[in-house]
XYZ file of C-alpha atoms in Angstrom:
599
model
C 130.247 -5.581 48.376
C 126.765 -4.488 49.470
C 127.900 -2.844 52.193
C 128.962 0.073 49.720
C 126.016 0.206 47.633
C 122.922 2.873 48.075
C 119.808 2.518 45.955
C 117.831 5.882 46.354
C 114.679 7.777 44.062
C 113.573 11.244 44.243
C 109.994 11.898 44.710
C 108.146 15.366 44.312
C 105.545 17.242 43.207
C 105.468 18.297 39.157
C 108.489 20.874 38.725
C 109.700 20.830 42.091
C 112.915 20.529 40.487
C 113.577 16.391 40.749
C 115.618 16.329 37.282
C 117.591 19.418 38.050
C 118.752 17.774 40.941
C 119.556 14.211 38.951
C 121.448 16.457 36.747
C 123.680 18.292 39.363
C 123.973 15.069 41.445
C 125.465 13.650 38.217
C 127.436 16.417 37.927
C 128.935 16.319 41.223
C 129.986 12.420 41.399
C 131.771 12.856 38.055
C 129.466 10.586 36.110
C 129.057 12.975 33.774
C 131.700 15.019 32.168
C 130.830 19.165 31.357
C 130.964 18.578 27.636
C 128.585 15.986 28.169
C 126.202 17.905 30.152
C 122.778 18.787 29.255
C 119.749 20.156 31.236
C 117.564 17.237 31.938
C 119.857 14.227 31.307
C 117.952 11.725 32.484
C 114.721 13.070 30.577
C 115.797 11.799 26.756
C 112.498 12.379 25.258
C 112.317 15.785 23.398
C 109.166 15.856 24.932
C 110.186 15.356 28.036
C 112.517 18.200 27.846
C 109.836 20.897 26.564
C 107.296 20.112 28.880
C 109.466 20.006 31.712
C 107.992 16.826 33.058
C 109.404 13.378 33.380
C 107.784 10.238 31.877
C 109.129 7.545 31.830
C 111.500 6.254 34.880
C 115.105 6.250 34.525
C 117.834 4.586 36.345
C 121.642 6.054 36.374
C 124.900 4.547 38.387
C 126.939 6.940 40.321
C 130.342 6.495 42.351
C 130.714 8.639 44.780
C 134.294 9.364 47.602
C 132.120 10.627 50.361
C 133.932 12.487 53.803
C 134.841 9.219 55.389
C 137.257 8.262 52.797
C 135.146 5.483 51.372
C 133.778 4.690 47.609
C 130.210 3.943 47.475
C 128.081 2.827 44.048
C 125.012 5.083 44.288
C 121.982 3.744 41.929
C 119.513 6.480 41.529
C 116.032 5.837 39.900
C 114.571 9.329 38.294
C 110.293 9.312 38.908
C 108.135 11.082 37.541
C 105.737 13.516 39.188
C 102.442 13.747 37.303
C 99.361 11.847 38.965
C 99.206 9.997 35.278
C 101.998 8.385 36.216
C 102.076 7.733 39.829
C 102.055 3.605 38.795
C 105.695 4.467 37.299
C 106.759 6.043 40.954
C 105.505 2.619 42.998
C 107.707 0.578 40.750
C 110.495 2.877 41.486
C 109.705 2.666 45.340
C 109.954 -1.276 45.246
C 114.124 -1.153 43.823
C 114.926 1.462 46.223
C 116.049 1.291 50.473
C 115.372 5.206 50.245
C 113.882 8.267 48.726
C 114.881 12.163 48.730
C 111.616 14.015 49.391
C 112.160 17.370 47.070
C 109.834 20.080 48.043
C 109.844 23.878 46.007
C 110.738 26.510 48.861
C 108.009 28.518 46.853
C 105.052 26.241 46.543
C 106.210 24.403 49.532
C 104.031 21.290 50.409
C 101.536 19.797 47.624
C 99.093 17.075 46.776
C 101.869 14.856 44.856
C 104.305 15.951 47.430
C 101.888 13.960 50.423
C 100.875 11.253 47.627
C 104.691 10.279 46.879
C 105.562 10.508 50.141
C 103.175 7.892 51.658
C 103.570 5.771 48.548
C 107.112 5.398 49.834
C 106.485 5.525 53.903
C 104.513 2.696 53.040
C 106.877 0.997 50.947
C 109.018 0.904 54.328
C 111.720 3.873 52.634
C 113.876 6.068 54.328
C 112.924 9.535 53.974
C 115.637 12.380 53.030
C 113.808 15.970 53.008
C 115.456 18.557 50.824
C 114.108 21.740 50.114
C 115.153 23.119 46.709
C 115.107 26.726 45.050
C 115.981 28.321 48.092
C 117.971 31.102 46.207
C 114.808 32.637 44.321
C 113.726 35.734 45.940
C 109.817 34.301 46.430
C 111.539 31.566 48.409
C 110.174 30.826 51.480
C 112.392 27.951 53.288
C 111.866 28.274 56.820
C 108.082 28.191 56.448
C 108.748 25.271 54.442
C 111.229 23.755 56.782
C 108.469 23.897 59.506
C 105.838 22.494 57.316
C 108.146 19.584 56.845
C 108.850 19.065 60.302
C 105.499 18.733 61.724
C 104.708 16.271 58.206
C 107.742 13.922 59.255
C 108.201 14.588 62.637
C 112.044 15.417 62.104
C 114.061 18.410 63.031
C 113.185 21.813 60.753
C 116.742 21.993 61.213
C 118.207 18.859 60.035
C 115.975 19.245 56.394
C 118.839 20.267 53.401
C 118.192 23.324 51.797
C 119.720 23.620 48.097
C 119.664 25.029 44.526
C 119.500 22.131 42.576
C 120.114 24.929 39.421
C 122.958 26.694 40.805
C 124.331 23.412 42.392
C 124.547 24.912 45.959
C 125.060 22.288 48.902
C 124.310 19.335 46.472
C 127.479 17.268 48.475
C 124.934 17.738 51.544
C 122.329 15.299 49.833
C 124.884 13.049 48.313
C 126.375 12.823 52.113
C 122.735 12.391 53.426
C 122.145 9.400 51.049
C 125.238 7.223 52.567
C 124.086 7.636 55.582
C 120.528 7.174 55.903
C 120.087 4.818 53.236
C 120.560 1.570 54.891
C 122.346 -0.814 52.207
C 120.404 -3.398 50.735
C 119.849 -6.553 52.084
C 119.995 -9.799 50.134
C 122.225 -12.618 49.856
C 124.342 -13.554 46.364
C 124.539 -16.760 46.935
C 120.481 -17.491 47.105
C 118.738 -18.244 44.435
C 118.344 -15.661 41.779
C 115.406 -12.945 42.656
C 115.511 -9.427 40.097
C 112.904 -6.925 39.975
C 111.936 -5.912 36.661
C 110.996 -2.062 37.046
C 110.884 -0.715 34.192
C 111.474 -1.383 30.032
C 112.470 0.015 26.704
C 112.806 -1.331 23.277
C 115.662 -1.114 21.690
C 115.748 -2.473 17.652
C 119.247 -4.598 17.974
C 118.854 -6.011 21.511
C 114.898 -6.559 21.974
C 113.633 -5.082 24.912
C 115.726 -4.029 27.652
C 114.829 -4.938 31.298
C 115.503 -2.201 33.716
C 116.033 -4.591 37.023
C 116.694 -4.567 40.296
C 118.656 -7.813 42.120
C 117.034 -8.857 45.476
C 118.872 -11.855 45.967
C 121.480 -13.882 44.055
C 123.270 -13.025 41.332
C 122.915 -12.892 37.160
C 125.960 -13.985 34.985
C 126.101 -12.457 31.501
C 126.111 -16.424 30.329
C 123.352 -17.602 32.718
C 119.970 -19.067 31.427
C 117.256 -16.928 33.057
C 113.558 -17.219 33.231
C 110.626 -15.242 33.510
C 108.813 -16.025 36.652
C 105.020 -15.070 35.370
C 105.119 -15.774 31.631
C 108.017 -18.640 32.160
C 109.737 -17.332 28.902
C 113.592 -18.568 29.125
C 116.314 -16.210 27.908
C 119.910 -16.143 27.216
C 120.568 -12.679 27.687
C 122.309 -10.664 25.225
C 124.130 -8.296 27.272
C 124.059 -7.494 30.754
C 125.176 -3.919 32.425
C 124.289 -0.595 34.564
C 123.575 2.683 33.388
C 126.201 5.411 33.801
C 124.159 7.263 32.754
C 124.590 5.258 29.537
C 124.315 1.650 28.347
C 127.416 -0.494 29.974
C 128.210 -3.505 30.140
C 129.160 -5.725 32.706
C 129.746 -9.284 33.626
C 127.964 -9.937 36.578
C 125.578 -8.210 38.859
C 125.054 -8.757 42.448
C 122.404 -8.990 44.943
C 121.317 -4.971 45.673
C 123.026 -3.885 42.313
C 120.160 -1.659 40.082
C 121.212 -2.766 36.048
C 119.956 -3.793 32.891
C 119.233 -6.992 30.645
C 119.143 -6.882 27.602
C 116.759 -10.024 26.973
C 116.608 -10.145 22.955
C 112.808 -10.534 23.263
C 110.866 -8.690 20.473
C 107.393 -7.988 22.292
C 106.335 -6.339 25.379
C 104.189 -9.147 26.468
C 107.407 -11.570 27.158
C 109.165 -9.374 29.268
C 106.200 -7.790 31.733
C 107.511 -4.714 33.953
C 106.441 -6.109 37.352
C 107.707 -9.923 37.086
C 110.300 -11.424 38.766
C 113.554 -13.043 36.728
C 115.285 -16.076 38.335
C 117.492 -18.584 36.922
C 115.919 -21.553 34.950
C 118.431 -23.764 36.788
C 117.695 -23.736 40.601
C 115.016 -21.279 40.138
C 113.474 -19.131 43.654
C 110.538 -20.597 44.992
C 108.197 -17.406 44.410
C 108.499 -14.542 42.610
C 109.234 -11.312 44.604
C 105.709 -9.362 45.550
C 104.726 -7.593 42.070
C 102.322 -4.459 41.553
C 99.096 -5.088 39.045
C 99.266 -4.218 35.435
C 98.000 -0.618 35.576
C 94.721 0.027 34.747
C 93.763 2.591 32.095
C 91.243 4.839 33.145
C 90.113 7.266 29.729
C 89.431 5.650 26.924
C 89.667 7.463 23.022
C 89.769 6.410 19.590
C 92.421 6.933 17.176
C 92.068 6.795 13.941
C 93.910 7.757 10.653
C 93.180 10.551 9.242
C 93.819 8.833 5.819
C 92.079 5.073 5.832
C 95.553 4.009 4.125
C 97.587 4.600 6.758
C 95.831 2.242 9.045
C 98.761 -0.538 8.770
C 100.914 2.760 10.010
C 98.871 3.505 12.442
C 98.550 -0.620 13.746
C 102.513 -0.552 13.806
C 103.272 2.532 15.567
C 100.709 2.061 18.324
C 102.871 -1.626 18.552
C 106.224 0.107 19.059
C 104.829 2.700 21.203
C 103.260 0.019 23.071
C 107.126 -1.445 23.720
C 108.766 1.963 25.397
C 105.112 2.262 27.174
C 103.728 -0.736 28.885
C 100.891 1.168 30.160
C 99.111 2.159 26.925
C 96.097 -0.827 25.357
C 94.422 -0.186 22.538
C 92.346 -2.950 20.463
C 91.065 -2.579 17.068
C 87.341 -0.560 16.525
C 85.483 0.425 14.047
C 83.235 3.696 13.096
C 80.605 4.344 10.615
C 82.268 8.407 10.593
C 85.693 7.630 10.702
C 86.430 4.052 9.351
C 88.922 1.278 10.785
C 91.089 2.385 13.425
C 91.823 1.394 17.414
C 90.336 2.265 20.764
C 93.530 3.199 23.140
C 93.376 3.079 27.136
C 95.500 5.576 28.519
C 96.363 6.108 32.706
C 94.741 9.938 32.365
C 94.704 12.728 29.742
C 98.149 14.280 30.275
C 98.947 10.218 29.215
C 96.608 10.499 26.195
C 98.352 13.511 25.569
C 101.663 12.369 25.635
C 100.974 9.569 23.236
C 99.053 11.322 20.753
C 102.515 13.930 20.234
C 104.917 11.168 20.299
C 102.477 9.422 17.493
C 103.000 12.886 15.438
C 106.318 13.186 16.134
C 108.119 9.929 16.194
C 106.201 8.076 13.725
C 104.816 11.158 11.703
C 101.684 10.243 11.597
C 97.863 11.970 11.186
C 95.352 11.434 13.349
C 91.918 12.171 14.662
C 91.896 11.318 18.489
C 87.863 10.920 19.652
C 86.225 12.809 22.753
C 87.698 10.223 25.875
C 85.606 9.036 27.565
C 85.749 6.582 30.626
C 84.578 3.032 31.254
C 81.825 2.249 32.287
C 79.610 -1.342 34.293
C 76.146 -1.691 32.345
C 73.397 -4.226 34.260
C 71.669 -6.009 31.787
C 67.931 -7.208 32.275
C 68.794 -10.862 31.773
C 70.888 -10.346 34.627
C 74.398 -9.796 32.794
C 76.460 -7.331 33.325
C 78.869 -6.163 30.325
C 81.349 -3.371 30.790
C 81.648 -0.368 28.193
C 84.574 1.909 27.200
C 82.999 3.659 24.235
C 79.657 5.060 24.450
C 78.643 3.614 20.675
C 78.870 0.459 22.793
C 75.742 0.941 25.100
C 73.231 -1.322 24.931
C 69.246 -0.345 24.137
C 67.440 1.803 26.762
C 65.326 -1.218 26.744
C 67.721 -3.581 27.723
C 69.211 -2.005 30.529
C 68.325 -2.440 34.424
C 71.489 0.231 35.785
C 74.234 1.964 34.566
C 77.549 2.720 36.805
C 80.579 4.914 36.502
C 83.897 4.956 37.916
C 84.006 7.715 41.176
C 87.474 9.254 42.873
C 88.694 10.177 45.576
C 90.371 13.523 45.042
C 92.496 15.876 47.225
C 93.092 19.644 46.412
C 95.532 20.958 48.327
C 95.354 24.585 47.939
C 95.948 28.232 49.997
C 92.662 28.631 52.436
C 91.534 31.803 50.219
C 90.491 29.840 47.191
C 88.099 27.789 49.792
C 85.235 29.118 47.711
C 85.935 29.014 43.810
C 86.846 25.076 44.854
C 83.806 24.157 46.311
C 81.663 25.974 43.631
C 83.785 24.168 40.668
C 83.528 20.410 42.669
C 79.980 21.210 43.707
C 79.162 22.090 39.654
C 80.598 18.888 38.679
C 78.739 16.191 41.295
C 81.424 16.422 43.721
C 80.758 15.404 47.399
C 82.456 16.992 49.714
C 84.067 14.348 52.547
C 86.946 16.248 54.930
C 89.563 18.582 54.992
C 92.772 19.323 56.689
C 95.691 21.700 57.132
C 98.985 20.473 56.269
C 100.016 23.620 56.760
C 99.456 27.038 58.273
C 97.136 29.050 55.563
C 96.749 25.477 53.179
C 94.162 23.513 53.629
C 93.430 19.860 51.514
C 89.887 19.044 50.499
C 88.688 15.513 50.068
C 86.049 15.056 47.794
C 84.044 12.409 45.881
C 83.872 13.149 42.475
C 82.961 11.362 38.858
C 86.076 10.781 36.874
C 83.949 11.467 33.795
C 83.545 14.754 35.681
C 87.440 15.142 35.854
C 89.306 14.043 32.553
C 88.359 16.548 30.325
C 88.957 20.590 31.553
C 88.292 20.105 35.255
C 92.893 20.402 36.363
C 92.232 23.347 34.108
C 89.638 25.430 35.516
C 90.772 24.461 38.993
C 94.650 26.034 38.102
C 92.865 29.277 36.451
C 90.434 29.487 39.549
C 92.811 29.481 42.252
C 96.152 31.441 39.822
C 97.528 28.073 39.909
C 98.373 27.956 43.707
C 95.891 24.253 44.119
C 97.330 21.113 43.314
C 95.670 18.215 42.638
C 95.970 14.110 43.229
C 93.265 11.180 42.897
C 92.992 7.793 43.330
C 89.850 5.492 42.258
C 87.168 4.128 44.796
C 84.517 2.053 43.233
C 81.675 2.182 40.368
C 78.050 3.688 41.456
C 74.738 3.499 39.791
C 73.840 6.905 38.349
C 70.671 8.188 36.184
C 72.949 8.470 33.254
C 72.430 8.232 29.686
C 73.132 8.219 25.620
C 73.713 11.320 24.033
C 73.448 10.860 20.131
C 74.386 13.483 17.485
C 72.241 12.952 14.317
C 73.794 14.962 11.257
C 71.282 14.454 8.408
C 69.563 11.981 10.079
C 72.245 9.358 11.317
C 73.341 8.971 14.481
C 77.822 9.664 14.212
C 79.092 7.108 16.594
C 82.316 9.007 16.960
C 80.222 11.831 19.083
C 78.139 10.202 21.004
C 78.629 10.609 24.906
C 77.455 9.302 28.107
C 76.137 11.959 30.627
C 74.050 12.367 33.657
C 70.537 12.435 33.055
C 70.380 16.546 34.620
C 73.367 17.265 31.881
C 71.735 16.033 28.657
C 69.416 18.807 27.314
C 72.304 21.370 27.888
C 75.368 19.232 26.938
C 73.347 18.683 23.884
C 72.529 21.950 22.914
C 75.806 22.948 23.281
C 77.304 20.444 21.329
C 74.779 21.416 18.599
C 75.604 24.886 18.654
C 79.080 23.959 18.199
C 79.038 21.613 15.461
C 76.509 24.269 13.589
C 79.375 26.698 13.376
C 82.382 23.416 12.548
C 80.123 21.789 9.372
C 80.980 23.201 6.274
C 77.548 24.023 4.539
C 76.729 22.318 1.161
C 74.544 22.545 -1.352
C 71.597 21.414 0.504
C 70.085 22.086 4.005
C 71.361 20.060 6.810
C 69.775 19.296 9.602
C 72.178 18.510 13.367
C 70.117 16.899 16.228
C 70.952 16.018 19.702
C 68.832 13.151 20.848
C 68.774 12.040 24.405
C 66.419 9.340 26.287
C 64.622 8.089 23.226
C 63.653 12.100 22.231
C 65.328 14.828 20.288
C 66.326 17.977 22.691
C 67.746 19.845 20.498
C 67.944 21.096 16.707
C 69.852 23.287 14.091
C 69.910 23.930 10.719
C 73.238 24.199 8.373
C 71.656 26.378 5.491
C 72.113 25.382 2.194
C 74.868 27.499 0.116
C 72.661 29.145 -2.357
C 72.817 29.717 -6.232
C 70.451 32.359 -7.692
C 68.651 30.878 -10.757
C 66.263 33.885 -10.704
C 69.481 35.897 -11.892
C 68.757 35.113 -15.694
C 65.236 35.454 -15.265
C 64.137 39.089 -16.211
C 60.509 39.928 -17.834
C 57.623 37.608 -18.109
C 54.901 36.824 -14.956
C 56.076 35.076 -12.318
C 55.164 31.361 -13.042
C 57.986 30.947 -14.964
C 60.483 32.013 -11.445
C 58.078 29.233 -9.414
C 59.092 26.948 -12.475
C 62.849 27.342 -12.314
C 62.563 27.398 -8.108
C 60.534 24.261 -8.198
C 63.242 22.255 -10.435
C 65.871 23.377 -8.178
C 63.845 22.521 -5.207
C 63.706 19.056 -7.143
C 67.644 18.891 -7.638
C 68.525 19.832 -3.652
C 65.897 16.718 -2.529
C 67.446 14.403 -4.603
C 71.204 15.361 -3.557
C 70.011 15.293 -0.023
C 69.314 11.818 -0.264
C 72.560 10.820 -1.733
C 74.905 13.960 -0.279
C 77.613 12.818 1.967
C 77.953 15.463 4.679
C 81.726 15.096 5.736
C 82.238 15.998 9.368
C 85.636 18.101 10.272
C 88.529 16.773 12.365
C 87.481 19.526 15.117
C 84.442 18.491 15.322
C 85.177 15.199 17.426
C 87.449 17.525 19.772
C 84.529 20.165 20.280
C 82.940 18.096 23.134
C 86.526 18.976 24.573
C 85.890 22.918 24.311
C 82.511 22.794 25.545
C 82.603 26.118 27.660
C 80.517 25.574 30.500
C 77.438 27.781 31.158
């Protein structure tokens, strides 16, 4: 009966507390017994757990007696909060009727916070506010309460206040849910319409479809058909989560489940696409979201060229739990065979470069990312570039443009200053601001993503003592005097460094970089020379001296013509092994243009 079912995410900022509250919710409804309990049951990844942060979206099946004597089925769909992952949250938004809007009554309102919160006003969700931490002693909830009554327009009275972590007044939310949260609408007897939100792989079963049913309903014998690949499946189980794997045999129109599709590849089973039945299939497939788009690019390669089949099937598998990661085979004169990856940000590259160490125990060296970039050709073509070994000739090229955001800092008005110096530093342009709040004010900028990805969240956090928050969205490419930066170690140009900057950027980006990679190379047994070379000229210049054998130290008595003899020969010796040496560059070395300090 639909009538009794509630579909419902929660939405915050990063460690406002959303998986605490899964937790206790679970706790409350009985879904989960006490010797079953964990912190963070929804977040399975180890990672997950010790970085406090959700990645992946998870789905979990509740029942729940409220006060008016009725049982309802309550589906709740776990988000995360980083901006990496903010594609994860929309496909959440699309299975759900509502969301609970968690805001820390400490931090109070932030940039994921708004970000969330008109992904799902637009999305057409009911909005539940509940304030959480209220029993730490820095807690501020009235303020907060205020803040979210002038955001929503609601009561400052009617928003929940709980402790997710001592599991006061969770019952309040769990009442709010039934009833706000209108039940779903959507007919079982139509023809078959479910929402695939989300996927894992799983060795025995293939990969498993988290869905959502629209309309109709799926049989655990029915023939069912993807709607944009048109791959048919039998499926080989069919269930919900509570919170584990379990199986049913049928699942109605508004019901949030699995399927268990016995398809061994990513690519058959696209998060986003609509299943229907292959008999009596729906006339169109129920409005998708895009495939999301990386934006930071990096190469990976192993750190032994033998492990390169390793490294090829990992990235696979990985690519099966994680829909949004790409990656397509490169190569590099430095490093060998390996792939270039496209990741959603660099909390996502991040993330995939630990789960590579961890769950497939691999060895790596991860390049400098770098962003993507539109390159207009003189014969009128225009190619697009992820890796800046890929730019064409000076020569050859008419304009080069770079991808440009639209970033909001939401911060407390005293750390006006520091904010506008830091955006300013890095091209920024400033655009608006506004106060969601008494003493916080959000600044809109215009800023270069290559500007952003590397230390930028950083600096901002240690500039303000971690008070500003930050979200962005993309706007559009724009031509920029930007161009190569190559690093020549003995001579040849190491496509693994190389970097695209802005023309004003080049002489001290390079001499940075040299300075850097003069203290990372080992010396050898001959001089070596490190050049930064920029707009068809070298900027920049240092010397790794040669490690140095005294052949004097036999040489006692006689004139000295017979020292300029023996120093000549060895003179002789260090040419010749110049010409042959090998000069092997460091892992670190491809991760200094990370640590660049800035002047």
């Amino acid at each position: 009966m639909t009538s009794n079912i509630r579909n419902f995410c929660i939405i915050a900022h990063i460690d406002h507390g959303k998986s605490t509250l899964a937790d206790r919710l679970l706790q409350v409804t009985g879904t989960i017994s006490e010797r079953e309990m964990t912190e963070q049951v929804l977040d399975s990844m180890d990672i997950e757990r010790e970085k406090g942060v959700t990645i992946k979206a998870s789905a979990v099946h509740m029942d729940y007696t409220a006060r008016d004597g009725k049982t309802y089925a309550l589906n709740l769909i776990d988000t995360p909060g980083h901006v990496d992952f903010g594609y994860e949250v929309s496909r959440a938004l699309n299975a759900c009727e509502s969301a609970v809007l968690v805001v820390d009554a400490t931090q109070g309102i932030e940039a994921q916070t708004l970000a969330n919160l008109y992904s799902a006003i637009d999305a057409n969700l009911e909005i539940i506010p509940v304030i959480n931490k209220v029993d730490l002693v820095s807690a501020v909830p009235d303020e907060v309460a205020e803040d979210i009554s002038s955001l929503l327009g609601v009561p400052a009275s009617s928003v929940i206040r709980v402790s997710a972590k001592a599991g006061t007044n969770v019952e309040a939310v769990l009442e709010a849910i039934v009833e706000k949260t209108p039940p779903p609408s959507g007919d079982e007897k139509a023809a078959l319409q479910a929402l695939v939100f989300d996927s894992h792989y799983d060795s025995y079963k293939g990969v498993i479809a988290y869905i959502r049913v629209v309309e109709g309903a799926i049989g655990a014998t029915d023939t069912l058909r993807m709607m944009s690949t048109h791959f048919d499946l039998k499926p080989v189980e069919i269930g919900i989560f509570s919170p584990g794997m379990k199986p049913v045999k049928r699942l109605i129109a508004g019901e949030v489940g699995y399927i268990a599709t016995g398809f061994k590849t990513v690519h058959e089973c696209r998060v986003g696409d609509t299943i229907t039945q292959s008999v009596n299939p729906s006339a169109a497939p129920l409005p998708g979201y895009l495939h999301p788009k990386p934006m930071v690019f990096a190469g990976i390669y192993p750190a032994e060229p033998d492990d390169y089949p390793e490294l090829r099937d990992s990235l696979e598998k990985l690519q099966l739990n994680d829909a949004s990661l790409t990656f397509s085979p490169e190569t590099s004169q430095a490093l060998g065979f390996g792939f270039r990856a496209g990741f959603l940000g660099l909390f996502h590259m991040e993330i995939i470069q630990e789960r590579l160490e961890r769950e497939y125990d691999l060895n790596m060296v991860f390049t400098a990312p770098t962003v993507e970039y539109e390159v207009q050709l003189r014969d009128g073509t225009t190619v697009v570039i992820d890796s800046p070994a890929a730019l064409p000739e000076e020569n050859q090229i008419v304009e080069v443009r770079e991808p440009w955001m639209e970033i909001q800092v939401i911060t407390p008005t005293d750390y006006y200053g520091p904010i506008m110096e830091l955006v300013t530093k890095r091209r920024g342009i400033y655009k608006s601001q506004e106060y969601p709040a008494p003493h916080r004010v959000q600044l809109n900028y215009e800023i270069p993503l290559s500007e952003i990805i590397v230390d930028f969240f950083d600096e901002l956090k240690s500039r303000t003592r971690g008070y500003a928050s930050l979200d962005y969205q993309f706007i559009e490419y724009r031509m920029d005097k930007l161009q190569k930066l190559d690093i020549l170690v003995n001579g040849d140009a190491v496509d693994a460094l190389a970097a695209i900057v802005h023309q004003k950027d080049a002489f001290h980006k390079g001499q940075r970089m040299i300075t850097k990679l003069k203290e990372i190379i080992p010396r050898q047994m001959f001089d070596v020379a490190i050049q930064a070379s920029s707009g068809g000229r070298i900027i920049s210049k240092a010397i790794v001296k040669a490690v140095r054998k005294d052949v004097l130290a036999k040489c006692y008595g006689g004139d000295i013509s017979r020292k300029k003899k023996l120093l000549e020969k060895q003179k002789k010796g260090k040419k010749r092994l110049k010409m042959v040496g090998n000069v092997e560059i460091p892992q670190e070395a491809f991760m200094a243009i990370l640590s660049l300090e800035d002047d």
